[in-house]
Structures are given as structure tokens and as C-alpha cells.
Short mmCIF file of C-alpha atoms in Angstrom, two decimals:
data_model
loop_
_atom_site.label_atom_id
_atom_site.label_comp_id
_atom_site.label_asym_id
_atom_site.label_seq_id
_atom_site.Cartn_x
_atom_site.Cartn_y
_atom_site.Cartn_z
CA UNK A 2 0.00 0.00 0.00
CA UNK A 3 1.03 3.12 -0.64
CA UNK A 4 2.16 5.70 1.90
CA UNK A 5 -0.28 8.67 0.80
CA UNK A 6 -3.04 9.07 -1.51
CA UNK A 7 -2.21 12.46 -2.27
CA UNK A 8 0.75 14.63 -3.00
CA UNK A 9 -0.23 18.59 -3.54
CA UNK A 10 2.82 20.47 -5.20
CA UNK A 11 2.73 24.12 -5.50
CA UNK A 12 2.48 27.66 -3.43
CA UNK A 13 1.64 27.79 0.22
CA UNK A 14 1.64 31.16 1.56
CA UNK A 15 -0.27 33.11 3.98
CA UNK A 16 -3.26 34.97 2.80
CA UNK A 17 -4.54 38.61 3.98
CA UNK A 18 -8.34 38.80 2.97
CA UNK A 19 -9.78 42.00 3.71
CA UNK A 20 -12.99 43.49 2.38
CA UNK A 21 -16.04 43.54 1.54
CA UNK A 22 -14.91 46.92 -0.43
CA UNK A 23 -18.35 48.24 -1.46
CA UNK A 24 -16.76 51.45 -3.81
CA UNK A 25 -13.90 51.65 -5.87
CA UNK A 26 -10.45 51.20 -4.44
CA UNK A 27 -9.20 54.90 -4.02
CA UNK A 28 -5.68 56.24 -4.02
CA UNK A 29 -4.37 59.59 -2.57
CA UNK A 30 -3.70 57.61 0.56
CA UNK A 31 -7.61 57.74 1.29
CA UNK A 32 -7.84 55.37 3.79
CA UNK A 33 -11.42 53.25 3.56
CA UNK A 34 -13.28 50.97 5.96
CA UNK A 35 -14.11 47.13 5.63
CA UNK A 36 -16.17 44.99 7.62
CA UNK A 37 -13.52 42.21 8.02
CA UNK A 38 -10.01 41.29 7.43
CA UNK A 39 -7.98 38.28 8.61
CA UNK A 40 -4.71 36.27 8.29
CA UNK A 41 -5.55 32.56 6.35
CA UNK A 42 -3.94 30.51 4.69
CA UNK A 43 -3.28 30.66 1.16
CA UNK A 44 -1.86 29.44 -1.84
CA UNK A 45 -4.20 27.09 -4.72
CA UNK A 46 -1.98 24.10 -4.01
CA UNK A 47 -2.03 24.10 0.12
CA UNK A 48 -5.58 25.29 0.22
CA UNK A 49 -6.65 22.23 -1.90
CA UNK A 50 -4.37 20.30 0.59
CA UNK A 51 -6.30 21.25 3.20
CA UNK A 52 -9.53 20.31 1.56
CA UNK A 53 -8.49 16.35 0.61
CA UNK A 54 -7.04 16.10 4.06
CA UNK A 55 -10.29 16.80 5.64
CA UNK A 56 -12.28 14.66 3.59
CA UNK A 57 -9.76 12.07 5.15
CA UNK A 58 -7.31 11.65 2.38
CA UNK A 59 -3.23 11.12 2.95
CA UNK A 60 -1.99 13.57 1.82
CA UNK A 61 1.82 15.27 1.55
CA UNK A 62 2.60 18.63 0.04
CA UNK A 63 5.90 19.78 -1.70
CA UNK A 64 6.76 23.48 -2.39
CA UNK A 65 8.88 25.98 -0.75
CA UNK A 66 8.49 28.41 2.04
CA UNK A 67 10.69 31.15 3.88
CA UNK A 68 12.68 30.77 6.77
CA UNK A 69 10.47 33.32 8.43
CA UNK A 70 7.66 33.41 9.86
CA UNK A 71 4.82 33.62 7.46
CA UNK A 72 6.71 30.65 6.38
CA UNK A 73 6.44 29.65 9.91
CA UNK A 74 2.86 30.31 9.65
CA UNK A 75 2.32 28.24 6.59
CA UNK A 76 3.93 24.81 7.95
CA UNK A 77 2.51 25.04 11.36
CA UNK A 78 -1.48 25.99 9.94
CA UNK A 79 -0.62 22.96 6.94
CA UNK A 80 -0.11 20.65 9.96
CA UNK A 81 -2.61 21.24 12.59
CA UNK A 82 -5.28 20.35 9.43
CA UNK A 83 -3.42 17.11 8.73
CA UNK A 84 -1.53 17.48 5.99
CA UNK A 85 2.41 15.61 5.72
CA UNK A 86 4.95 18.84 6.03
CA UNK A 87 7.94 16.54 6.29
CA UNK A 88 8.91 17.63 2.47
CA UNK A 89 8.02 21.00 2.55
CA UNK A 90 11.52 22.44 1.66
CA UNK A 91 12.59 25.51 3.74
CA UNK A 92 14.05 27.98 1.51
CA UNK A 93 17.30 30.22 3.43
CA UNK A 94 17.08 33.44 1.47
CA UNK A 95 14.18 34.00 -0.42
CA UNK A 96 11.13 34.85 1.43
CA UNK A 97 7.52 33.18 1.48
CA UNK A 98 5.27 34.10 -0.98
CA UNK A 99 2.90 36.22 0.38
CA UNK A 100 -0.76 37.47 -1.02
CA UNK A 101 -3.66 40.16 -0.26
CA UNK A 102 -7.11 39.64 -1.42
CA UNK A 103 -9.20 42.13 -1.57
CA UNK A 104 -12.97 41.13 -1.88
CA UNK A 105 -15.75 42.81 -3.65
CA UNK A 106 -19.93 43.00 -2.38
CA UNK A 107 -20.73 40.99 -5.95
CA UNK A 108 -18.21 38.38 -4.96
CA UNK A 109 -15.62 39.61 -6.81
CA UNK A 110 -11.82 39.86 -6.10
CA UNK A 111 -8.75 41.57 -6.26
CA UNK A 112 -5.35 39.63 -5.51
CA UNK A 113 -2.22 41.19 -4.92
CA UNK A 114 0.56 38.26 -4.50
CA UNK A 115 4.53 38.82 -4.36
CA UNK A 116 5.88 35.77 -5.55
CA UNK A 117 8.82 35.32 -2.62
CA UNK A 118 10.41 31.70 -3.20
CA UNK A 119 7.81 30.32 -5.80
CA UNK A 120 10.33 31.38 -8.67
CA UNK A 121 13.22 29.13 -7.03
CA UNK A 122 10.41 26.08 -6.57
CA UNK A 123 11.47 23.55 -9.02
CA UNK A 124 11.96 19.85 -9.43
CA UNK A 125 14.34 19.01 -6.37
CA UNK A 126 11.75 19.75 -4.37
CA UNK A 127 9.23 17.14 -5.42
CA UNK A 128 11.57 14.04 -4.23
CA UNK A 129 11.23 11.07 -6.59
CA UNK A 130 10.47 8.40 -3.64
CA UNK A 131 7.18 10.64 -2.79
CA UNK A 132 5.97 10.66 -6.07
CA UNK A 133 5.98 6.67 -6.53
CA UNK A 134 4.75 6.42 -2.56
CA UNK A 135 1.20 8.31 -3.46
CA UNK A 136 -1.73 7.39 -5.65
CA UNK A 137 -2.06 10.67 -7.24
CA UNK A 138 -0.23 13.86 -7.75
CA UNK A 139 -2.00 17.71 -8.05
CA UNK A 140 -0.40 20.14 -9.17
CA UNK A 141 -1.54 23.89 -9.04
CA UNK A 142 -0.44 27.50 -9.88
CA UNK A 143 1.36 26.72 -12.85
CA UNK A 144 2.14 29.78 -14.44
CA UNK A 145 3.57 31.81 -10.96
CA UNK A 146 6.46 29.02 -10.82
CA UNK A 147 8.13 28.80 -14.31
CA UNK A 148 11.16 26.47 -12.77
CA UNK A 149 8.53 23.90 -11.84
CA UNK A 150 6.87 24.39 -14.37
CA UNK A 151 8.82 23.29 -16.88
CA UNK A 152 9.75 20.44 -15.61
CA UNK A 153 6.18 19.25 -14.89
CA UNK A 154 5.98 16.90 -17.49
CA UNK A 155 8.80 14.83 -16.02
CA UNK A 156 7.37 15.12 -12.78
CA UNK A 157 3.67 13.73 -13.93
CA UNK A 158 5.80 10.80 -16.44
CA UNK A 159 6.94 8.95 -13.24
CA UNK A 160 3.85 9.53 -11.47
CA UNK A 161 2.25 7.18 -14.78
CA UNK A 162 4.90 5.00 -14.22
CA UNK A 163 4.36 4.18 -10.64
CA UNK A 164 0.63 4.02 -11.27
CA UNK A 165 -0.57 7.19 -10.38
CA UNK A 166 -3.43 9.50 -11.48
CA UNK A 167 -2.68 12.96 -12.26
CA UNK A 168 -4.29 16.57 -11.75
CA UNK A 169 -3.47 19.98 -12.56
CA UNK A 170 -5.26 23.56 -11.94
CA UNK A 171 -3.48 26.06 -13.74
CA UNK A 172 -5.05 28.94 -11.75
CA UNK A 173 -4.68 32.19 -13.52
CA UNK A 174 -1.24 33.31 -15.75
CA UNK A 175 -0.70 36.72 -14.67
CA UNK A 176 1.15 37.59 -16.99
CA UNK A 177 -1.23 36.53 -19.58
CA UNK A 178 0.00 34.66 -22.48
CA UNK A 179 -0.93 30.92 -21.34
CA UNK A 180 1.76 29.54 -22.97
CA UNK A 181 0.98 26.50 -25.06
CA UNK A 182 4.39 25.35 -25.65
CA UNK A 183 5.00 25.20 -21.66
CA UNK A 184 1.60 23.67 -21.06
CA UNK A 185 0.88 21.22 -23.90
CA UNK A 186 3.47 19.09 -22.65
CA UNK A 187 2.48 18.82 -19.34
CA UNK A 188 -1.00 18.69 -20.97
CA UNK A 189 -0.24 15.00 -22.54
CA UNK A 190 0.59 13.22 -18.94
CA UNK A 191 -2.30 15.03 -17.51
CA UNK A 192 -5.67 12.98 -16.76
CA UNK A 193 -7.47 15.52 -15.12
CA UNK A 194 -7.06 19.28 -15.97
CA UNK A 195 -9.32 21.23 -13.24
CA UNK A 196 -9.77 25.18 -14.57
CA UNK A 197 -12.64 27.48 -13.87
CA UNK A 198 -14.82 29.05 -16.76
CA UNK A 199 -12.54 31.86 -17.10
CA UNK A 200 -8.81 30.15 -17.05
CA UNK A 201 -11.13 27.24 -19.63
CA UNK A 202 -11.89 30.25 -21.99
CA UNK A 203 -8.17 31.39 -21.45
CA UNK A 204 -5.98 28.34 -22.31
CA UNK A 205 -8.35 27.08 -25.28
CA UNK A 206 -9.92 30.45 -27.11
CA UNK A 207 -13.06 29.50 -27.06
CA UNK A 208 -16.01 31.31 -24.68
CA UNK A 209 -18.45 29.17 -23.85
CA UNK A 210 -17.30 26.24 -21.16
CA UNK A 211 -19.02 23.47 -22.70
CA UNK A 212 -16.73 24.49 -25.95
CA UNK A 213 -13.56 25.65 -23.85
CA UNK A 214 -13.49 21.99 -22.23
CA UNK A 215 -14.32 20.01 -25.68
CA UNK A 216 -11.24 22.00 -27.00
CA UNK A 217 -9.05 21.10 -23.82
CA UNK A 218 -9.95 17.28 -23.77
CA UNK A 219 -8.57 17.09 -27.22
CA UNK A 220 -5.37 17.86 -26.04
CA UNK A 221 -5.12 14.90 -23.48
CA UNK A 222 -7.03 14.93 -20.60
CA UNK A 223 -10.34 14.66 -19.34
CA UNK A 224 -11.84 18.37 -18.18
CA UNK A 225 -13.35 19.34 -15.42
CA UNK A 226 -14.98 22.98 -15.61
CA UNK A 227 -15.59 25.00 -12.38
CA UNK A 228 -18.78 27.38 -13.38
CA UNK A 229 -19.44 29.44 -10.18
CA UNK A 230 -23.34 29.46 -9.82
CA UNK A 231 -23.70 27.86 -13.28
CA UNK A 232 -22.42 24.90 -11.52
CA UNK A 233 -19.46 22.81 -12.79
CA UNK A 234 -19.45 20.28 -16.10
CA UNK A 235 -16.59 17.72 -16.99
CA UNK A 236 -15.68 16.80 -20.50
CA UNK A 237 -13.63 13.33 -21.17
CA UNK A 238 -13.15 13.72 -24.79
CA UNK A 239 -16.31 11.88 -25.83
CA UNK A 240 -19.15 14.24 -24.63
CA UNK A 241 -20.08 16.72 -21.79
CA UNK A 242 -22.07 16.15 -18.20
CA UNK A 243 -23.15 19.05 -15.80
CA UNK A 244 -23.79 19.66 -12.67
CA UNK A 245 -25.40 22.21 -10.72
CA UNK A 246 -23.86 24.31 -8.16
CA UNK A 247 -24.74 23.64 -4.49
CA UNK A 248 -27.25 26.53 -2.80
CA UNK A 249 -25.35 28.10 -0.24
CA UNK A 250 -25.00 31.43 1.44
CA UNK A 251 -21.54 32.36 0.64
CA UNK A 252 -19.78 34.27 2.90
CA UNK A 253 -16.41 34.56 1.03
CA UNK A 254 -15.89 32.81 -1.62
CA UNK A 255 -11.66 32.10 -1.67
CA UNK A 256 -10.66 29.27 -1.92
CA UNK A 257 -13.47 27.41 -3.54
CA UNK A 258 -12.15 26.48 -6.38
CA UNK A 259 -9.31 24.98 -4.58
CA UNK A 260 -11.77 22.95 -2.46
CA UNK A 261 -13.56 21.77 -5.07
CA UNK A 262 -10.59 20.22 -6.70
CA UNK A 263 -9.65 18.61 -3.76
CA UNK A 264 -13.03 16.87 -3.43
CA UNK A 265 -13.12 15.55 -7.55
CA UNK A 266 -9.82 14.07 -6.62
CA UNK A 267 -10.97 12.57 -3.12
CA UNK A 268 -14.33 11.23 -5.38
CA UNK A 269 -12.36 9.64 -8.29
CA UNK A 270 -9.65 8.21 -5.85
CA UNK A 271 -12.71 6.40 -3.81
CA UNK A 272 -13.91 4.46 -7.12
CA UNK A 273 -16.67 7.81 -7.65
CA UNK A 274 -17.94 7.88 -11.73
CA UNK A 275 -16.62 11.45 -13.21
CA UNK A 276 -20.50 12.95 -12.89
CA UNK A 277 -20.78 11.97 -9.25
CA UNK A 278 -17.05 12.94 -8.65
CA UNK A 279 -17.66 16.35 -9.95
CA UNK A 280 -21.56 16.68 -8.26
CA UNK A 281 -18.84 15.97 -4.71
CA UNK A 282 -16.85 18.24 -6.38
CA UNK A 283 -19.07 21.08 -6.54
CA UNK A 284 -20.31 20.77 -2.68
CA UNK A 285 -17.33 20.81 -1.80
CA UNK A 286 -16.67 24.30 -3.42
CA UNK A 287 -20.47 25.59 -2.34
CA UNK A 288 -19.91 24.28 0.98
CA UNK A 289 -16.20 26.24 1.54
CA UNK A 290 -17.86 29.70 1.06
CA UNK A 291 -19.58 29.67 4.51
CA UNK A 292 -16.88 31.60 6.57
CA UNK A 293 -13.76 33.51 5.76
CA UNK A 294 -10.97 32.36 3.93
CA UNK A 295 -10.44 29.09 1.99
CA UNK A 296 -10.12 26.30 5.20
CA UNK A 297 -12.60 26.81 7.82
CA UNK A 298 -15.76 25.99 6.23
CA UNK A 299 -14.35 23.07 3.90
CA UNK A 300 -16.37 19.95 4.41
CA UNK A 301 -16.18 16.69 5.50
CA UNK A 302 -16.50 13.51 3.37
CA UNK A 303 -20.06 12.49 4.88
CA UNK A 304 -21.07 16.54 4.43
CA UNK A 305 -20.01 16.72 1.16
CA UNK A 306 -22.42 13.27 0.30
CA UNK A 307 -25.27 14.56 1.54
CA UNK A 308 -25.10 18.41 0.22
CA UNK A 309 -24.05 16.21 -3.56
CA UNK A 310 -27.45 14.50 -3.25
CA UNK A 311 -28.99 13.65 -6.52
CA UNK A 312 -25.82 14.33 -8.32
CA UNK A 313 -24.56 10.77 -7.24
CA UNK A 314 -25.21 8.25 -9.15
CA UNK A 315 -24.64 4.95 -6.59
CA UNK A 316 -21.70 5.54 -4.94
CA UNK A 317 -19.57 2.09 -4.60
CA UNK A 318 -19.30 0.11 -1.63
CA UNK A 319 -16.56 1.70 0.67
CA UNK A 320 -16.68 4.89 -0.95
CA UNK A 321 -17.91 6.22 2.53
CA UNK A 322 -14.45 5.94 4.37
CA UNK A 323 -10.58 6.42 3.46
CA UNK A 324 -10.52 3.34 0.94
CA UNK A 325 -6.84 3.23 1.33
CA UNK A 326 -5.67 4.19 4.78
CA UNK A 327 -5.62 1.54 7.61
CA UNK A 328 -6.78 3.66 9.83
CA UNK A 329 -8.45 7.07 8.89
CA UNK A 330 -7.13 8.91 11.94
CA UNK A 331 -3.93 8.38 10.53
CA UNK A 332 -4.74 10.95 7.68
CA UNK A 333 -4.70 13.69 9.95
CA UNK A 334 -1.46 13.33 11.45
CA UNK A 335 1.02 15.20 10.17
CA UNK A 336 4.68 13.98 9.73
CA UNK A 337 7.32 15.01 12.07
CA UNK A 338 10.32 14.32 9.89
CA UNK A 339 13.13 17.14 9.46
CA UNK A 340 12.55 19.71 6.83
CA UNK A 341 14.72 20.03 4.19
CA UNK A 342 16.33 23.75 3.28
CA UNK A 343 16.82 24.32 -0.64
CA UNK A 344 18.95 27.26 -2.28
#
């Protein structure tokens, strides 16, 4: 058996959500009031490590942090909600990334990130021996760490070899060209690309989702849409299915992407077909909106079941528990191994 069933690898970082802002931002050191602001974690890639740990996956995440203490912050908060920090690599002179997200009353956001250690992030810090010890590998936030990212492909290769599934969320290029030739390769060992409508549109020129994922899937693997309200749909080549979104009354709404991806991945990894995996899916990312940030409302396995409903389409015996850890507590203790430090 193998010793986790996930491995995250990406940006951890702390988060600073302030807002609602109800007007426009103003300059001219104006100074303007919001009704809430806290300190969360952040980052696509540890958020979604959050979310599979708490619907009692193993999981380990590799990336890079500071040796200060948001970095600090990061490893001790990725702990205490059960993720594996024994390969988060410790990096001695660049900082931790660090991000401010400034919400909108529609829902809408603003982030601000500066990018710390994510440039250095690369392939030493994925360790070969943790990619062949876990079922399936995420990836996320492609396009803020080039070093990683082009070697991706590599990464995801012996990840096939040693039999495991692959994922990948994109998230948003900032700089935006979406670069094919950096992605397409990655694109081939992929079997699940996660991107919302937007980042869809984005990487395959095409508007509508339904379109933007048919385009995607013909470039390797299967597509899973995130739709906001509209729901989510997943494409595997062949034809669409849709879901729709879960009724809640958001309260922020970071994050939910992220938690959505980590429950398709905990739903295919428990033997879930791709429409019920992405009905969990989309709980998942309704259900993370009901308090600040993108951790403390993220559900458990059982909650996200029942809020998925009659989007599941007979979930297989087992699927209720951890199908591959002996004992589920075990998936929330984190390691205590010795960090490594990376230049």
C-alpha cells in the first residue's frame, strides 16, 4: 500500500483577505473601511491540501516556504489540518510568498501576491520516492512558478509510471500569455485538468465552457470545468455532463475552487464515476464559502455526500471511508520528519 493518496505540489503562503470593499479602491492615501479582514492561509496548491485532508485523504505537500515566519505560519497551519509537512523544503534566502485579497460585495476579487520563493520552486523539491509512494499527484499554480513548471511533465511521467493519477489547476497566468508550448506538454501526462470558466476560456480560445473543455480534452485529458453558480461540467473527450452548483449562502468565496478540486480528486480516488465525482466536487466548493478564507468551512466527506445529493449516481461500496488508509485517523497526522532547506 502506498504511503499517501495524495501529493499537492505548489504555493503555500499566507493569505490577507480583507474586504467587503463596497466602492472603488481609491488612491491619494484615502484610507477606507471594511467589515472584516484576517490572516488565512493561502496558496491554490495548500488550500486544496487542506480540503483532501479533511475529507480524510493522505496527503503530503511539496513546495517551498521562507525561513520566516509567514513561512512559519504556513507549515505550522498545513499541519494542525493534517496534511504531511515533512517535504516542505525551507528555503534560506528568499522569502515566502505572500498574497492580499481584496474582496468585492458581488463576490468579486482583487489579488495582490509577491511571488517570494515560488520562482526558485522547481523539481528538487518534489523528491522522486514521494511521487511513486502516493496514488495521485495535483499540481496547481502553474504559471507563478516557471522552474517547476517546466519540468512538470517529467514530474507527472513517473507519477504514470508508478501508477498514479494525475491533476493539474493552472489557476490564472498573470502575466497573460498561457503559454501553449509550456503547457501542452504537461497537458499529454495530464488525466485531469481542473480550470474554472474563465482560465477554460483562457488556455483554449473558445467562450463558452461546454466548448472551452471540448477544445481542452482534445489535447489529453479529461476536463473538469468549475462554473461558479452555473455549476461545474466535466468533458472526457467523448461528450459533456453538468452539474449544478450547491445553494449556499456564501460568505467569502476564496478558496473554492481549490476545495472543489480537492473533493473531484478525493471522489475519483474512492472508485466515484466522473458525474458523481464532480456533483462531490461542486459541494465541496459551495460548501467552503460559509466563513472567511479558503479552510474553515471546507467539508467533511459524509457533508459533502449529503449536500451532492442527486448528483450521485450509486456511490460504490466503501466509498464512505478512506478506501486506502488503515486507519483514517492516521490521515490527519502530520509527519514530524526534518525539513529540508533548498537554495
Amino acid at each position: 500500500m502506498k504511503s499517501f493518496d495524495l501529493l499537492v505540489v505548489g504555493d503555500a503562503n499566507p493569505d490577507v483577505v480583507v474586504g467587503p470593499l463596497r466602492g472603488p479602491l481609491e488612491f491619494g492615501q484615502r484610507e477606507q473601511l471594511v467589515e472584516h479582514a484576517g490572516l488565512v492561509l493561502g496558496g491554490s496548491a495548500a488550500i486544496m491540501a487542506c480540503g483532501a485532508a479533511r475529507l480524510g485523504l493522505r496527503v503530503a505537500f511539496a513546495g517551498r516556504v521562507g525561513d520566516d515566519p509567514a513561512g512559519a505560519f504556513v507549515r505550522e497551519t498545513l499541519a494542525g489540518r493534517g496534511v504531511d509537512v515533512g517535504f516542505l523544503a525551507t528555503d534560506p534566502v528568499r522569502p515566502t510568498p505572500l498574497t492580499t485579497v481584496l474582496t468585492a460585495g458581488d463576490g468579486d476579487r482583487a489579488i495582490l501576491t509577491a511571488q517570494g520563493c515560488l520562482t526558485a520552486t522547481g523539481p528538487e523539491d518534489v523528491p522522486r520516492d514521494l511521487i511513486r509512494a502516493s496514488r495521485h499527484v495535483h499540481a496547481a499554480s502553474f504559471f507563478l512558478m516557471p522552474r517547476l513548471a517546466r519540468s512538470l511533465a517529467a514530474v507527472f511521467v513517473l507519477a504514470r509510471q508508478a501508477g498514479a493519477t494525475t491533476s493539474l489547476d493552472t489557476n490564472d497566468d498573470p502575466a497573460g500569455r498561457w503559454d501553449r508550448e509550456l503547457l501542452d506538454p504537461v497537458l499529454k501526462f495530464t488525466d485531469f485538468l481542473l480550470p474554472n470558466a474563465a482560465e477554460a476560456s483562457a488556455l483554449s480560445g473558445e467562450a463558452e465552457p461546454a466548448a472551452a473543455a471540448a477544445v481542452l480534452a482534445c489535447r489529453g485529458p479529461t476536463v473538469v470545468v468549475k462554473d461558479g453558480a452555473n455549476g461545474a461540467l466535466v468533458h472526457d473527450g467523448t461528450r459533456p455532463a453538468r452539474v449544478p452548483a450547491v445553494t449556499v449562502d456564501p460568505v467569502d468565496t476564496v478558496g473554492a475552487g481549490d476545495s472543489f478540486d480537492a473533493g473531484f480528486v478525493a471522489a475519483t480516488l474512492r472508485g466515484l464515476d466522473l458525474r458523481s465525482a464532480l456533483a462531490v466536487a461542486a459541494a465541496c466548493g459551495s460548501l467552503s464559502t460559509r466563513a472567511h478564507g479558503g479552510t474553515a468551512a471546507q467539508p467533511t466527506w459524509d457533508e459533502a455526500l449529503a449536500a451532492a445529493g442527486a448528483g450521485l449516481q450509486g456511490v460504490p461500496p466503501g466509498a464512505n471511508a478512506p478506501d486506502s488508509a488503515e486507519d483514517p485517523a492516521m490521515s490527519r497526522t502530520p509527519s514530524t520528519r526534518e525539513t529540508r532547506s533548498r537554495s
